[in-house]
Tab-separated table of C-alpha atoms in Angstrom:
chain	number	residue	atom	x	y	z
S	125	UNK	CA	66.926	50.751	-212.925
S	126	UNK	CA	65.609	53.671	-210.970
S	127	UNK	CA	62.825	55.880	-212.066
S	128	UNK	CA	60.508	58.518	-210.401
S	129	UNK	CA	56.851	59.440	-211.707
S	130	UNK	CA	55.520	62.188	-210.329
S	131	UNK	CA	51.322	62.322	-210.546
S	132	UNK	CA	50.307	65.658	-211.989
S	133	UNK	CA	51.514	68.124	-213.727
S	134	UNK	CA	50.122	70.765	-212.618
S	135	UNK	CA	48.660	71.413	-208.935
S	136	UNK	CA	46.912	74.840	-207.789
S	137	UNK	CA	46.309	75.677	-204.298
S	138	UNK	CA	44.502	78.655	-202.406
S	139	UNK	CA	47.396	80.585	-200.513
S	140	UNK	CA	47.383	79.050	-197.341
S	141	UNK	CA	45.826	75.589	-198.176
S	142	UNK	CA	48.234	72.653	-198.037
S	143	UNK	CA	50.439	71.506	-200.742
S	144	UNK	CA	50.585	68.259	-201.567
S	145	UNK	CA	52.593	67.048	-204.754
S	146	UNK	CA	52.999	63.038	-205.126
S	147	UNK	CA	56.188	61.117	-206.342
S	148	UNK	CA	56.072	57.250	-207.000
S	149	UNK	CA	59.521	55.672	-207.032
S	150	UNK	CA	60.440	52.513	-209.019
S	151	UNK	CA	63.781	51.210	-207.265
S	152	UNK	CA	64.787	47.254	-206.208
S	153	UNK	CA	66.926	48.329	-204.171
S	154	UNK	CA	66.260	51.214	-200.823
S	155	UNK	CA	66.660	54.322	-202.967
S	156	UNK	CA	67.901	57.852	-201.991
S	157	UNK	CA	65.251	60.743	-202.743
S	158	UNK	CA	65.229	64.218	-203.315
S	159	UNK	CA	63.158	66.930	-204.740
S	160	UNK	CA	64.236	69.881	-205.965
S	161	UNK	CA	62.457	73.053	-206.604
S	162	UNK	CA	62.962	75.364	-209.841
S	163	UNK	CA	61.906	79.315	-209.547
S	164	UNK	CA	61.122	80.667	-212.816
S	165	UNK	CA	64.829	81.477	-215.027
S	166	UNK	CA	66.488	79.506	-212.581
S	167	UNK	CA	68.373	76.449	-212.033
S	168	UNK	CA	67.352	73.131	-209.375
S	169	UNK	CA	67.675	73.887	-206.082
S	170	UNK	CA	67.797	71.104	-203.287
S	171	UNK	CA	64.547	71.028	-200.980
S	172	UNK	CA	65.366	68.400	-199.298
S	173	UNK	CA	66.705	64.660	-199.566
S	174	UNK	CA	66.221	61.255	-197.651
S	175	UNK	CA	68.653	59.061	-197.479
S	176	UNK	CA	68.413	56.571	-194.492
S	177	UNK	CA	67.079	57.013	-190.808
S	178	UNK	CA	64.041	59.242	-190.340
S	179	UNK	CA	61.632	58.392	-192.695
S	180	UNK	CA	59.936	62.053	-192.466
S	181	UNK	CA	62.372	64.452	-194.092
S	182	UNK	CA	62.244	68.608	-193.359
S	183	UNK	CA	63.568	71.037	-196.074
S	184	UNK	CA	64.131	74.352	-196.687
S	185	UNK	CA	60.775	76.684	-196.573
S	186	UNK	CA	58.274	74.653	-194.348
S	187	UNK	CA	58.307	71.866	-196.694
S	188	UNK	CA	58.580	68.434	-195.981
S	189	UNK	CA	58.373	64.656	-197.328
S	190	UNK	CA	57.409	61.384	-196.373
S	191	UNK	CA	59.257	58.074	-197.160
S	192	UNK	CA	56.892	55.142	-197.326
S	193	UNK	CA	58.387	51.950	-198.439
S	194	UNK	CA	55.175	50.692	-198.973
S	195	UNK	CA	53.610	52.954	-201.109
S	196	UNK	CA	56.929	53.449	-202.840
S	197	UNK	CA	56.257	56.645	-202.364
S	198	UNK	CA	57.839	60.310	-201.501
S	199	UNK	CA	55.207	62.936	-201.164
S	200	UNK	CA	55.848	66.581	-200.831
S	201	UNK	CA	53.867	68.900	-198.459
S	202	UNK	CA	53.673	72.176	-196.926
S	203	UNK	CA	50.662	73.249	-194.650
S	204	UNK	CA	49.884	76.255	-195.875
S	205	UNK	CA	51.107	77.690	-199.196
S	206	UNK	CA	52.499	81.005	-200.043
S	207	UNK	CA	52.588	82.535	-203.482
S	208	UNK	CA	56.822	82.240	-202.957
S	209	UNK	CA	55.999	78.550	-203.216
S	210	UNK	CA	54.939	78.705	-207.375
S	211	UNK	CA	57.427	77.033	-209.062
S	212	UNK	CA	58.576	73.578	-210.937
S	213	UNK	CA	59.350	70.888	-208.214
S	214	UNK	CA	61.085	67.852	-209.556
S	215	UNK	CA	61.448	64.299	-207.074
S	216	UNK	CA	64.645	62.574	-208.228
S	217	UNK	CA	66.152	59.131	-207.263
S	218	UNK	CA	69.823	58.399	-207.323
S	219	UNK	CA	71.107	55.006	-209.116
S	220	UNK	CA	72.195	52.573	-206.589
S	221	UNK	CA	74.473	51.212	-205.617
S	222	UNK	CA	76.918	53.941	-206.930
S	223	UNK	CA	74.637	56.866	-206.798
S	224	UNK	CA	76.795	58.755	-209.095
S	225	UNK	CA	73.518	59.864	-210.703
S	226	UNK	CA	70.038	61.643	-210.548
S	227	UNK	CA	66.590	60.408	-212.560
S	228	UNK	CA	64.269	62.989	-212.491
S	229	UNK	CA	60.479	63.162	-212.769
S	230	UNK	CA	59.120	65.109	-215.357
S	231	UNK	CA	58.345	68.193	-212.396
S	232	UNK	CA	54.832	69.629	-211.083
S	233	UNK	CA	54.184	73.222	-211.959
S	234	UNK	CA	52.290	74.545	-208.274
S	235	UNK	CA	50.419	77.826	-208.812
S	236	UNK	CA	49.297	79.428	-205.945
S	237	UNK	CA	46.167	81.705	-205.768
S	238	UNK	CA	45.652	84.622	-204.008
H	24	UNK	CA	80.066	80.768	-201.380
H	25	UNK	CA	79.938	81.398	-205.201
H	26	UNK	CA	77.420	79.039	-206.897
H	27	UNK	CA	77.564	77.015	-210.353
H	28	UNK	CA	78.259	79.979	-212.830
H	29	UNK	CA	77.073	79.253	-216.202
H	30	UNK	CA	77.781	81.106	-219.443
H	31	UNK	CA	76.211	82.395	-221.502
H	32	UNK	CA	72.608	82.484	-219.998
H	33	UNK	CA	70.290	83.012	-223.231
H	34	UNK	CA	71.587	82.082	-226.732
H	35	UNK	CA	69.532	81.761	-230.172
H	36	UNK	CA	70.850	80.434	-233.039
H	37	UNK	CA	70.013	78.806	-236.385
H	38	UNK	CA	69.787	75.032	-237.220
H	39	UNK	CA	73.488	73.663	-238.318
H	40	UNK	CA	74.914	76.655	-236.572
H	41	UNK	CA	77.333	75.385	-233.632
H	42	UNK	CA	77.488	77.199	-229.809
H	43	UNK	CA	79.246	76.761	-226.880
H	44	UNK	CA	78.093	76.607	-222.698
H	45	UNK	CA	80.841	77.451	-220.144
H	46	UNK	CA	80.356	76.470	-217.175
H	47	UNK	CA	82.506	76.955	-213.562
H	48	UNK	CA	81.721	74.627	-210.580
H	49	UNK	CA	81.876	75.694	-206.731
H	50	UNK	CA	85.583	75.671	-205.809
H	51	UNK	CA	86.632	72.402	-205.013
H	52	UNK	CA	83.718	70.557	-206.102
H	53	UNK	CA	85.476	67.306	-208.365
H	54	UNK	CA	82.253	66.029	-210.218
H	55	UNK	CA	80.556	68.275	-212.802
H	56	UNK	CA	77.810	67.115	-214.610
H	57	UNK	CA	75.923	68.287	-217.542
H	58	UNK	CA	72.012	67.962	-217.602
H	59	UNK	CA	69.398	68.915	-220.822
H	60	UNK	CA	65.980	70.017	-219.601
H	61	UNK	CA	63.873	70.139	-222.207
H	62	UNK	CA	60.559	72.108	-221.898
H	63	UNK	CA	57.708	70.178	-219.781
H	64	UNK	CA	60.565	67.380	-219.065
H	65	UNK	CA	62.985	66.329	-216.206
H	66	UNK	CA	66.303	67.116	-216.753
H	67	UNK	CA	68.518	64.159	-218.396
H	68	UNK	CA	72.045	63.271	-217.630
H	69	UNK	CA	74.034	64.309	-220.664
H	70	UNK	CA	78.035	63.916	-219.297
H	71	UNK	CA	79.209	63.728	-215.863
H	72	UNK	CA	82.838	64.563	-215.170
H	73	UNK	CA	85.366	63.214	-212.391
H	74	UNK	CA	88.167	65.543	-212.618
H	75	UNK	CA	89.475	65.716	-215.973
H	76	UNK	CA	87.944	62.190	-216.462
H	77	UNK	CA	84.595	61.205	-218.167
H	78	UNK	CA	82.739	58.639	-215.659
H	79	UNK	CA	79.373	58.437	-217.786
H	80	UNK	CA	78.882	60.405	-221.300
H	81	UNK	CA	76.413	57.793	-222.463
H	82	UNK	CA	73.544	59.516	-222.922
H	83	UNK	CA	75.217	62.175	-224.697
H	84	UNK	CA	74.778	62.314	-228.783
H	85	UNK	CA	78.387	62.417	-229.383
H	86	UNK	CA	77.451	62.636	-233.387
H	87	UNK	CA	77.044	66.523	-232.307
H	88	UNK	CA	77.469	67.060	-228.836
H	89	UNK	CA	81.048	67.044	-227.173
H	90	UNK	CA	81.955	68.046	-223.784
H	91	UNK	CA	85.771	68.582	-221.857
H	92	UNK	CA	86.995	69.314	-218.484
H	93	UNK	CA	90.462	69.847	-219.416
H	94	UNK	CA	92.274	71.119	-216.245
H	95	UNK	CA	88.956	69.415	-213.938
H	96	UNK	CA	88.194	72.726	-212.908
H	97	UNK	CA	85.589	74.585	-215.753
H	98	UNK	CA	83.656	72.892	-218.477
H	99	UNK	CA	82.437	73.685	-222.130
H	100	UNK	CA	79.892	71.815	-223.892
H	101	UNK	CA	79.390	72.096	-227.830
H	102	UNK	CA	77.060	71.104	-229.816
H	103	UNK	CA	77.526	71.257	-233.722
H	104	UNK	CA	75.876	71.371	-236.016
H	105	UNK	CA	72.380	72.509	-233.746
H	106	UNK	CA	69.086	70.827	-234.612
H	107	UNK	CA	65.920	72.422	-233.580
H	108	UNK	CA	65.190	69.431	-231.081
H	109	UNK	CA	68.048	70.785	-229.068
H	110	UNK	CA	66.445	73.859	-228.368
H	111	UNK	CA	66.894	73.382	-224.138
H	112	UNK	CA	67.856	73.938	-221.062
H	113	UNK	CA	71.915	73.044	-220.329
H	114	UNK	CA	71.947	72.551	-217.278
H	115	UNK	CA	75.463	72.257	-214.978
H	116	UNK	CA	75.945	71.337	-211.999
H	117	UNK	CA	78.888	69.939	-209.617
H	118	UNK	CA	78.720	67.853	-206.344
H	119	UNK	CA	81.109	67.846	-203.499
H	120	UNK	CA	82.090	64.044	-204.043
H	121	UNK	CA	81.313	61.237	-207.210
H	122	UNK	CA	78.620	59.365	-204.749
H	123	UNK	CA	75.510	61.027	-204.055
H	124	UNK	CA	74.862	58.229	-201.598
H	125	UNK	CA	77.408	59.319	-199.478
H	126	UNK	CA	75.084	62.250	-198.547
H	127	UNK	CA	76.934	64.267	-201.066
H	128	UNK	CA	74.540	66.714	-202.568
H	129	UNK	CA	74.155	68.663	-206.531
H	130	UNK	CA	74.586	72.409	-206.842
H	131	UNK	CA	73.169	73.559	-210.354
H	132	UNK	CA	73.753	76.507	-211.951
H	133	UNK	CA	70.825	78.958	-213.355
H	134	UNK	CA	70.999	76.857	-217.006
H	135	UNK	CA	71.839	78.097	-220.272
H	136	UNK	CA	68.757	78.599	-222.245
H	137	UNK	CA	68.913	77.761	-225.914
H	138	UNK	CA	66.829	78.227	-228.595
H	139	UNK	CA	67.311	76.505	-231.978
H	140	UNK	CA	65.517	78.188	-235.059
């Protein structure tokens, strides 16, 4: 089975630093990746995904992530944050091989500081 | 074009009381799933709809939680009677095709908060 842990709950960065939030997948099989971001009273919206090809995926905002097979990993960053980045960002991995479904990480809280 | 639309954003209500989330996909989107994000958690698969037709409910409690797609179109989820543990998130989204590994990608709505007391 698939499964994502994402290290640290919470991360806070100086506006304009880089952001940097870490997902570890768990997969036997290549898995497809996403992260999603969640604004405050709002529901999961799609950063950005990897799926095959590339192994560096750009999103929406200036963010982007890194697929690394052998890490197992799928890092978010951004080079310099702005306070429009503070939210929840969850990584997710779909079930393979029917991908009919998401397992998300229990999220990162970023706070930004002025 | 319209998003997930989810109804009714905020509810409160008292343990062994029942309530009800609507919730209306993008136009012509055939999957429709229904996610529980519980505070400080991911959100978790509850029921995911092809259509009119259930393709995975098992992680729903079905002792107290029941879900239908009648005409594949909108969805309701119940829960009766409430506990306080189900004091979430309901989260609903829909996807464009059944296989996210297609490159088909989830839409969620904005959640419908609930609060068990």
């Amino acid at each position: 089975a698939q499964s994502v842990t994402q290290l640290g709950s919470h991360v806070s960065v100086s506006e304009g630093a880089l952001v940097l939030l870490r997902c570890n997948y768990s997969s036997s099989v290549p898995p497809y990746l996403f992260w999603y971001v969640q604004y405050p009273n709002q529901g999961l919206q799609l950063l950005l995904k990897y799926t095959t090809g590339a192994t560096l995926v750009k999103g929406i905002n200036g963010f982007e992530a890194e697929f690394k097979k052998s890490e197992t990993s799928f890092h978010l960053t951004k080079p310099s944050a702005h306070m429009s980045d503070a939210a929840e960002y969850f990584c997710a991995v779909s079930d393979f091989p029917t991908g009919n479904q998401f397992y998300f990480g229990t999220g990162t809280s970023l706070t930004v500081i002025p | 074009e319209a998003g997930v639309a989810q109804s009714p954003r905020y509810k409160i209500i008292e343990k062994r009381q029942s309530v009800a989330f609507w919730c209306n996909p993008i136009s012509g989107h055939a999957t429709l799933y229904w996610y529980q994000q519980i505070l400080g958690q991911g959100p978790k698969l509850l029921i995911q709809f092809q259509n009119n037709g259930v393709v995975d409910d098992s992680q729903l409690p079905k002792d107290r939680f029941s879900a239908e797609r009648l005409k594949g179109v909108d969805s309701t989820l119940k829960i009766q009677p409430a506990k306080l543990e189900d004091s979430a998130v309901y989260l609903c989204a829909s996807s464009n095709g059944q296989s996210l590994n297609s490159g088909n990608t989830i839409y969620f709505g904005e959640g419908s908060w609930l609060t068990v007391v």
